[in-house]
Coordinates of C-alpha atoms in Angstrom, one line a residue:
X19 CA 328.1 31.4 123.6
X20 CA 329.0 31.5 119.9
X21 CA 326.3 33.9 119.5
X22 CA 327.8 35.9 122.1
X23 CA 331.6 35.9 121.0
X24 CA 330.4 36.5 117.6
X25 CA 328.7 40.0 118.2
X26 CA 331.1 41.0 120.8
X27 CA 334.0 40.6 117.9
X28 CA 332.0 43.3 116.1
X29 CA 332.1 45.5 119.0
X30 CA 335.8 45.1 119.9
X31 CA 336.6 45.5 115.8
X32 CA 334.7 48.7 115.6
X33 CA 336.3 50.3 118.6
X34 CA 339.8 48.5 117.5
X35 CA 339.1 50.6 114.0
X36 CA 337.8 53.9 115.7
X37 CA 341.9 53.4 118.3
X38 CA 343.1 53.1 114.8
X39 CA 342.0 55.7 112.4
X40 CA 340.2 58.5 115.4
X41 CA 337.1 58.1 113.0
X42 CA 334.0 57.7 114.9
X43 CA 332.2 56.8 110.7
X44 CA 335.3 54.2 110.3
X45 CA 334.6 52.6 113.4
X46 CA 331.0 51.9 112.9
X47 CA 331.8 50.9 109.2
X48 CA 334.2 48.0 110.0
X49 CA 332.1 46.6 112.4
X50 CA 329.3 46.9 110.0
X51 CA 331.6 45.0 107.2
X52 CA 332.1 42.5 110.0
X53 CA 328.1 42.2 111.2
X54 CA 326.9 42.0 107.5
X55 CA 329.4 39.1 106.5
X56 CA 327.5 35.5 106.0
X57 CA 330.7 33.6 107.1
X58 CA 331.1 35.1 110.6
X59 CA 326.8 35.4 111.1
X60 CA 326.8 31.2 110.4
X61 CA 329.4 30.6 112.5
X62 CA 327.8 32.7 115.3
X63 CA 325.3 30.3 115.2
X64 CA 327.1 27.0 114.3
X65 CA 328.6 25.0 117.8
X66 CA 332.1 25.0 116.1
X67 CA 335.3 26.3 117.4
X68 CA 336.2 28.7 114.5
X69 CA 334.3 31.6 116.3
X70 CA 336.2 31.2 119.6
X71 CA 339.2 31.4 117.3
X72 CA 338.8 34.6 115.6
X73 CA 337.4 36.0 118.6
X74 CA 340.6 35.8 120.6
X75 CA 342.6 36.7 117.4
X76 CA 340.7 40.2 117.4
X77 CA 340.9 40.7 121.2
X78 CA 345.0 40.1 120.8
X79 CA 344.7 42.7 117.8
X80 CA 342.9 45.0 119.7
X81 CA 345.2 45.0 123.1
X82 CA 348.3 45.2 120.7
X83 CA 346.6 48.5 119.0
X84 CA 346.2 49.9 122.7
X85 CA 349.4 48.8 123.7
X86 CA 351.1 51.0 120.9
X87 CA 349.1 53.8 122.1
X88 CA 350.5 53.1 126.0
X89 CA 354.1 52.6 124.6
X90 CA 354.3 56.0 122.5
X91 CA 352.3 58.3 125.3
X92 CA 354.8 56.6 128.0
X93 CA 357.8 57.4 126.0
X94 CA 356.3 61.0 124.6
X95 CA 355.7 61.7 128.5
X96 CA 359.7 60.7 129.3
X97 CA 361.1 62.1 126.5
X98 CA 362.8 64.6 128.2
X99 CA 365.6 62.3 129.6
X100 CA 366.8 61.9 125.9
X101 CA 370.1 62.1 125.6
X102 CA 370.5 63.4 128.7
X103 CA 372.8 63.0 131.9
X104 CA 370.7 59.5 132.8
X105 CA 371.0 58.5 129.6
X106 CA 374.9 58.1 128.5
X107 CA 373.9 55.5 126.0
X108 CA 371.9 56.8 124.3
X109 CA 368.8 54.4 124.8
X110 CA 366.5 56.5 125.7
X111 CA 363.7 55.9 128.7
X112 CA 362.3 53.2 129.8
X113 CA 358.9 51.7 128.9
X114 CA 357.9 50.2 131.9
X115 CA 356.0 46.7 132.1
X116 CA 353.6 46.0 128.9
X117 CA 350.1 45.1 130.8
X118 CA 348.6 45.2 127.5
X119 CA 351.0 43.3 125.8
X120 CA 350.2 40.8 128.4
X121 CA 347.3 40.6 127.4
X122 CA 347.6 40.1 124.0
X123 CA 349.7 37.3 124.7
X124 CA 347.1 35.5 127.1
X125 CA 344.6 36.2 124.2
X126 CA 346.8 34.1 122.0
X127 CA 347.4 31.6 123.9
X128 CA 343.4 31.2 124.4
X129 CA 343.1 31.5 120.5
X130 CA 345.8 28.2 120.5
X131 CA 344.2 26.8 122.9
X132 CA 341.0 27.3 120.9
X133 CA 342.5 26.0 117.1
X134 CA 346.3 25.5 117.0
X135 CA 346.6 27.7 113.9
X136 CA 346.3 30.4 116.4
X137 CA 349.5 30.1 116.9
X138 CA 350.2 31.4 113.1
X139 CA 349.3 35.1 114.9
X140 CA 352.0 34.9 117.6
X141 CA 355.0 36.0 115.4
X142 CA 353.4 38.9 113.5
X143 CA 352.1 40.9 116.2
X144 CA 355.1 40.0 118.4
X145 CA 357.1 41.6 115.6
X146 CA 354.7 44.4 115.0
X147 CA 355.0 45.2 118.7
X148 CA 358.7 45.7 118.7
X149 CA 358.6 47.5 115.5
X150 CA 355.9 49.8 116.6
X151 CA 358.4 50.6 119.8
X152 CA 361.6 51.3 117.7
X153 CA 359.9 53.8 115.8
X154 CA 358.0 55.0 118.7
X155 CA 362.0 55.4 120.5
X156 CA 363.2 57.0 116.6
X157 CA 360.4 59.3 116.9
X158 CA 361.5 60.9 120.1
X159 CA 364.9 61.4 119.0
X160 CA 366.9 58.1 120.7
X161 CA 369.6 57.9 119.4
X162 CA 370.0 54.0 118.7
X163 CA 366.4 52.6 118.8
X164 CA 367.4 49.6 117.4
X165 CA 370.2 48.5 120.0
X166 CA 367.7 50.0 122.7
X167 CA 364.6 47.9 121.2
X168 CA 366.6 44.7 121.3
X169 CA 368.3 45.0 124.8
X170 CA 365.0 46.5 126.5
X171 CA 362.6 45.3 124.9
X172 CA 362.9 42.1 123.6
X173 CA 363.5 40.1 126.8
X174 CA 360.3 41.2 127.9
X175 CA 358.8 40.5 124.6
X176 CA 359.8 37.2 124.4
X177 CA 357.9 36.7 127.7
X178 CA 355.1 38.1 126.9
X179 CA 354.3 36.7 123.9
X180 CA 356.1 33.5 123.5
X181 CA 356.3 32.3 127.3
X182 CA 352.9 33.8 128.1
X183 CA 351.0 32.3 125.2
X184 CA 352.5 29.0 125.8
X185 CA 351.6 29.0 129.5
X186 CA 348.2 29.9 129.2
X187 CA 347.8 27.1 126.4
X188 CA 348.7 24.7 129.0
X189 CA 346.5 26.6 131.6
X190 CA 343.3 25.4 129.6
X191 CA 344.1 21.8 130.0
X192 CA 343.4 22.2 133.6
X193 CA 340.2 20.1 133.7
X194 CA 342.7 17.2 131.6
X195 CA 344.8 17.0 134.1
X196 CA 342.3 17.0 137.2
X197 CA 340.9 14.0 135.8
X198 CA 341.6 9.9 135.4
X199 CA 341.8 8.5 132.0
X200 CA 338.1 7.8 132.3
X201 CA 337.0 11.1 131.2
X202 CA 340.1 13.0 129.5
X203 CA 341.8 11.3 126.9
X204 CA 345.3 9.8 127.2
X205 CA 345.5 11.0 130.7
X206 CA 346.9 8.0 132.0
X207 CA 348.5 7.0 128.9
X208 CA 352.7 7.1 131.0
X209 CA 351.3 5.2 133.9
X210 CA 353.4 2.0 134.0
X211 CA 355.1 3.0 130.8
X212 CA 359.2 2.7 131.3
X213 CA 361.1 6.4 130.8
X214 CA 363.0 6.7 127.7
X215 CA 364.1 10.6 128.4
X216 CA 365.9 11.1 131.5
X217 CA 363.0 12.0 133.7
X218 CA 363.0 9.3 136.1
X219 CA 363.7 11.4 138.8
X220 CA 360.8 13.5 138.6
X221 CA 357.5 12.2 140.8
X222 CA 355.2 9.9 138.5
X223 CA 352.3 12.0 139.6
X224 CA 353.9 14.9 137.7
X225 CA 355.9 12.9 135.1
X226 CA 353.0 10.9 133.6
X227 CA 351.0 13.3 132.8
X228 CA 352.8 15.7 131.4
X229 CA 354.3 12.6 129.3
X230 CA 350.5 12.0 128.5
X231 CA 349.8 14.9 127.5
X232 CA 353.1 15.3 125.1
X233 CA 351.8 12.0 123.5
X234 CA 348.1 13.1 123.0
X235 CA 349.8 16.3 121.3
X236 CA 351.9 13.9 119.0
X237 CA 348.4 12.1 117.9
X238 CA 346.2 15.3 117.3
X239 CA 349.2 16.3 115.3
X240 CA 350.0 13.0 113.4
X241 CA 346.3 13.1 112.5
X242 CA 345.9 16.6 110.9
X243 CA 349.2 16.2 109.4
X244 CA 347.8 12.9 107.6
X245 CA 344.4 13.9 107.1
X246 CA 343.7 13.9 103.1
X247 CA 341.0 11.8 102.8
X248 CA 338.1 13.4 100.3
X249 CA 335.0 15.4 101.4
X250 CA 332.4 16.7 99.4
X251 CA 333.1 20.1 100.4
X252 CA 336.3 20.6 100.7
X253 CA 338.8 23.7 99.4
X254 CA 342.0 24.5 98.7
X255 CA 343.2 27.2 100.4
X256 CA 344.2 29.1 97.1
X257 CA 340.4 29.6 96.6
X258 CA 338.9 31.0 99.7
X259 CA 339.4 34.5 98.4
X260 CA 337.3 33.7 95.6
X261 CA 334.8 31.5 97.6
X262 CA 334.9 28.5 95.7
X263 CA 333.4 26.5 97.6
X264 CA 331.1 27.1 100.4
X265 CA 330.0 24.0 103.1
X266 CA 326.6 23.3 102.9
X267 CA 325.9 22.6 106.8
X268 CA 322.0 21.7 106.8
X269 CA 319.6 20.5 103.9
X270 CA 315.7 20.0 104.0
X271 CA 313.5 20.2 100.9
X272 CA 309.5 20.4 102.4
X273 CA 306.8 20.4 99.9
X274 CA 303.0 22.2 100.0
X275 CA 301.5 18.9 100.9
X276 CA 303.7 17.3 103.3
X277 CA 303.4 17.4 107.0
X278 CA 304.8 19.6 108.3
X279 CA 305.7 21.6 105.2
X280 CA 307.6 24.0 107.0
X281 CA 305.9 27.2 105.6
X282 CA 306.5 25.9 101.7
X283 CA 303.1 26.7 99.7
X284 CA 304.6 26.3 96.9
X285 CA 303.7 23.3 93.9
X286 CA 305.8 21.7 91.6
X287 CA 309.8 21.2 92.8
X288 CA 309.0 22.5 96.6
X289 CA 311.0 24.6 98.7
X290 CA 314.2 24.4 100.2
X291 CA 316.0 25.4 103.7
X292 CA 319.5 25.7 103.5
X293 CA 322.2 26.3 105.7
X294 CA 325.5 27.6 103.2
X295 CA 328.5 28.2 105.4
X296 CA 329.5 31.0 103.0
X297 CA 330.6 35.0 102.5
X298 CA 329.3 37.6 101.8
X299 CA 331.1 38.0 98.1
X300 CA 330.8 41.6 98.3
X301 CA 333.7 41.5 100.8
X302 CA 335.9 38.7 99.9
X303 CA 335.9 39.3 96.4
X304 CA 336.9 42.6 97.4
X305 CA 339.8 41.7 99.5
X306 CA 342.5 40.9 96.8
X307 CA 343.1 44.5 95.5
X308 CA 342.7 46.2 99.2
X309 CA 345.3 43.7 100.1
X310 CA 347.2 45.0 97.5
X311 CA 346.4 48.2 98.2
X312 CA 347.9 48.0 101.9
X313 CA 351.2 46.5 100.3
X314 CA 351.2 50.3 98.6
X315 CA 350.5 51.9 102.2
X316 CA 352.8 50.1 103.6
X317 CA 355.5 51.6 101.3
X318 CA 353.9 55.5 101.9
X319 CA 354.6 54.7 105.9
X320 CA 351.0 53.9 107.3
X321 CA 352.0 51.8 110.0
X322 CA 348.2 50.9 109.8
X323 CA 348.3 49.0 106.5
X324 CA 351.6 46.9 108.1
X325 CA 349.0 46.4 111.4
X326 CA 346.4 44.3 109.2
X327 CA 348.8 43.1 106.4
X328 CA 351.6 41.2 108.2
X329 CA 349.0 39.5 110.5
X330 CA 346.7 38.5 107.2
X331 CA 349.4 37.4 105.6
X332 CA 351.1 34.7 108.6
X333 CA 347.6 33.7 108.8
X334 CA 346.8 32.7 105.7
X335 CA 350.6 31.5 104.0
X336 CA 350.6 28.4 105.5
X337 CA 347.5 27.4 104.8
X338 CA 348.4 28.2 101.0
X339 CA 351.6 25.9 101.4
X340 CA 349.5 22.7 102.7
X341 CA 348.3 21.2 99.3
X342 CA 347.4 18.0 100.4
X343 CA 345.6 18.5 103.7
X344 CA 341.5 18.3 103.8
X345 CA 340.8 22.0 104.3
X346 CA 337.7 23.6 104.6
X347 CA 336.4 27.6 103.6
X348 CA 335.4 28.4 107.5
X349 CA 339.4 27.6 108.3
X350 CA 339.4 30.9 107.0
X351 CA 337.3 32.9 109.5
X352 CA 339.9 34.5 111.4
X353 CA 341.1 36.5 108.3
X354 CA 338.3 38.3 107.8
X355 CA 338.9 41.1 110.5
X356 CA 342.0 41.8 108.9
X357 CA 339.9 41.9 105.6
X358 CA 337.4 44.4 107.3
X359 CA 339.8 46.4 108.6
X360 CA 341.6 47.0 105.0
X361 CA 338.1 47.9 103.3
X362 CA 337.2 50.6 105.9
X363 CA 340.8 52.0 105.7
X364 CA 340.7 51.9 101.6
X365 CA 337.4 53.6 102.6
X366 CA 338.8 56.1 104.2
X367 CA 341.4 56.9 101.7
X368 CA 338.6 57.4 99.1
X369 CA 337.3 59.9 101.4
X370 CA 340.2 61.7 101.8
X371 CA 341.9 63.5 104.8
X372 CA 339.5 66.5 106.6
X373 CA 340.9 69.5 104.7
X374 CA 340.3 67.3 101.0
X375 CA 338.1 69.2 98.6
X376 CA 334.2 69.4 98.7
X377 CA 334.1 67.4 95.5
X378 CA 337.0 64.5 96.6
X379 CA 334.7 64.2 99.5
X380 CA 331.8 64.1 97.2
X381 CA 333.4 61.1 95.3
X382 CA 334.8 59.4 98.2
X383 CA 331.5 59.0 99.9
X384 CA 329.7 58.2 97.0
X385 CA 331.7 55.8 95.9
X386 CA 332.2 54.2 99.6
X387 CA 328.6 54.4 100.6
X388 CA 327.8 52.3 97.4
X389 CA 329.9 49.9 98.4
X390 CA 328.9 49.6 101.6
X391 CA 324.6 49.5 99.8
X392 CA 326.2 46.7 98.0
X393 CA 327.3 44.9 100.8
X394 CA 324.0 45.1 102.6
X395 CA 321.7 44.8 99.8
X396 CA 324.2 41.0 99.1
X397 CA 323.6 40.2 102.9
X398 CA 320.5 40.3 103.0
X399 CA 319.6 38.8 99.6
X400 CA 321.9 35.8 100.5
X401 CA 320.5 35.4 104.1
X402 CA 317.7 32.9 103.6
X403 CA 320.4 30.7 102.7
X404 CA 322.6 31.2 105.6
X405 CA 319.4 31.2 108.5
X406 CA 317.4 28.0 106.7
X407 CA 314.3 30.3 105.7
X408 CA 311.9 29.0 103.5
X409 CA 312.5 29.3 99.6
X410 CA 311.3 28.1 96.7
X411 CA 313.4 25.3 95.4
X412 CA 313.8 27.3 92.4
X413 CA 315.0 30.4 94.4
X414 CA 317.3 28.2 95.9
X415 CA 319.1 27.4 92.6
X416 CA 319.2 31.4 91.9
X417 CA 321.6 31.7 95.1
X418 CA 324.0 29.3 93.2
X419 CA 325.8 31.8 91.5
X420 CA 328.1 29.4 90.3
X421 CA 328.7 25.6 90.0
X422 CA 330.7 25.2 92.8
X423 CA 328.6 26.4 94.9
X424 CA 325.9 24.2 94.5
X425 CA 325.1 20.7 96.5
X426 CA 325.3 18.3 93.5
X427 CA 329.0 19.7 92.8
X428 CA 332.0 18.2 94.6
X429 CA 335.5 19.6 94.9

């Protein structure tokens, strides 16, 4: 199933991109950044929850990028009663109900309900939502889109994505509360416990478990909130841009003469297999300046740059605020199809617009396409690491760009 999330994000990113930018070549280029990156192929393959994560994160990001498109086509096609005699206040039309904005709130709630920092994504695409709809109400000439945004909008907003996400949260937890405390943890933790908050007069057989299920809440979070012990391969947050330090997931070191030696004919120090939970450096490297380089678009109006950049950045703040926390590089996963998404839009930049000049088109695909060679040719030359292939020991110390990287060196 990870396998199958993993490849579908690809899909759903590329035709999020091609929504975004009406570039067939854009498309097919974020979804190759997002195919060709070692982090999201390992945990493709690796039963862990961070794929589910970033999976439901992109699905949101994709129904929020079609739900701007509904909006401004629903208000373009009832722009006529603008300021007209139905219109008095000068609110312009009305949108309707937001079935993909429902959407991307269930999707949130399943990427909550998958790891709670899911949650970080809730309040930047709600907001990007309601800004996207007062400039879509600007555009068409209402005259106060910002008193119209906020009386008929936001009620239904705040439903969609605050109630919804929290409601499907609670949705998931279905099989919890079908079962006894023999097989779902702390289901039966109220029964026979005395009411401290005034809910005596609700049934037990509603009352205790949503009591046990508060408590099991208060020990998940008492436990990441407290969790600083030491690991081996552990990162701060302030580092995973740079890939400091990848996790080394699986080890074996075969030799020529032992049984089975795994393919490894080679003498001397042996082979190795490795599994290195790591990026592809090509693109994370790279995501520093395009990150800066949306900041730039943001302030020449492309409400594109603001769609990846406000998203990237409540993702990854708080993780840069928790110093003391045991963190790990794959906690960052669910950044990377905002990361994507800014190279193929820089990408398009440095090809320019349609009507650019033979030779600024030139450049700009010379200069993306060489990226993009770089990217594939760093894939591919890091993959043995990433799949467990069979290497020459020495080979695998060639991968180990740098010290951190390597098995022997703790963080």
């Amino acid at each position: 199933s990870g396998a199958v999330v993993g490849t579908l994000a690809v899909l759903i990113l590329a035709r999020t991109v091609r929504r975004m930018t009406r570039s067939n070549l854009l498309g097919c280029i974020a979804g190759l950044l997002l195919c060709l990156d070692g982090l999201e192929f390992v945990q493709s393959r690796t039963a862990m929850l961070d794929i589910y994560l970033m999976f439901w994160v992109v699905v949101a990001f994709s129904f929020l990028i079609i739900d701007r498109d509904f909006v401004r086509s629903r208000l373009a096609a009832a722009a006529q009663t603008v300021d007209g005699p139905t219109d008095s206040r000068g609110r312009g039309p009305r949108i309707g109900f937001r079935w993909w904005l429902l959407a991307c709130g269930i999707s949130l709630g399943a990427a909550a309900a998958c790891k709670w920092d899911g949650a970080y994504y809730i309040p930047p695409m709600a907001a990007l939502a309601l800004f996207w709809t007062m400039g879509a109400k600007r555009a068409i000439g209402v005259r106060t889109p910002f008193v119209s945004t906020l009386t008929r909008d936001l009620p239904g907003a705040l439903l969609t994505m605050a109630v919804v996400p929290v409601v499907t949260y609670v949705v998931t937890w279905t099989g919890w509360f079908l079962n006894t405390g023999k097989y779902a943890w702390d289901r039966d933790w109220a029964n026979g416990r005395a009411t401290s908050w005034g809910l005596g007069f609700i049934p037990a057989w509603i009352r205790n478990p949503i009591r046990g299920l508060w408590h099991y809440h208060w020990e998940m979070y008492n436990f990441h909130v407290h969790l600083d012990s030491y690991h081996k391969y552990r990162s701060n947050a302030w580092g995973w841009l740079f890939e400091n330090r990848p996790v080394l997931y699986f080890a074996n070191y075969p030799h020529a003469d032992s049984n089975p030696n795994l393919g490894c004919h080679t003498g001397g120090l042996g082979c190795a297999r490795m599994i290195y939970d790591m990026g592809t450096p090509a693109i994370w490297w790279a995501s520093i300046p395009v990150m800066l380089f949306m900041v730039y678009l943001v302030f020449k109006r492309d409400w594109r740059a603001g769609a990846v950049l406000l998203p990237f950045i409540c993702g990854y703040l708080p993780w840069l605020l928790t110093f003391k926390r045991t963190m790990f590089y794959f906690y960052a996963l669910p950044l990377l199809p905002f990361i994507c998404i800014a190279l193929t839009l820089t990408i398009g930049y440095l090809l320019g617009p349609r009507n650019a000049s033979p030779n600024r088109r030139m450049a700009g695909a010379m200069s993306g396409g060489s990226y993009l060679l770089i990217v594939v040719v760093m894939f591919f030359y890091f993959l043995p690491v990433l799949s467990s292939r069979t290497i020459p020991f020495t080979s695998w110390q060639q991968h180990m760009w740098f010290n951190s990287w390597s098995e022997d060196s703790g963080s």
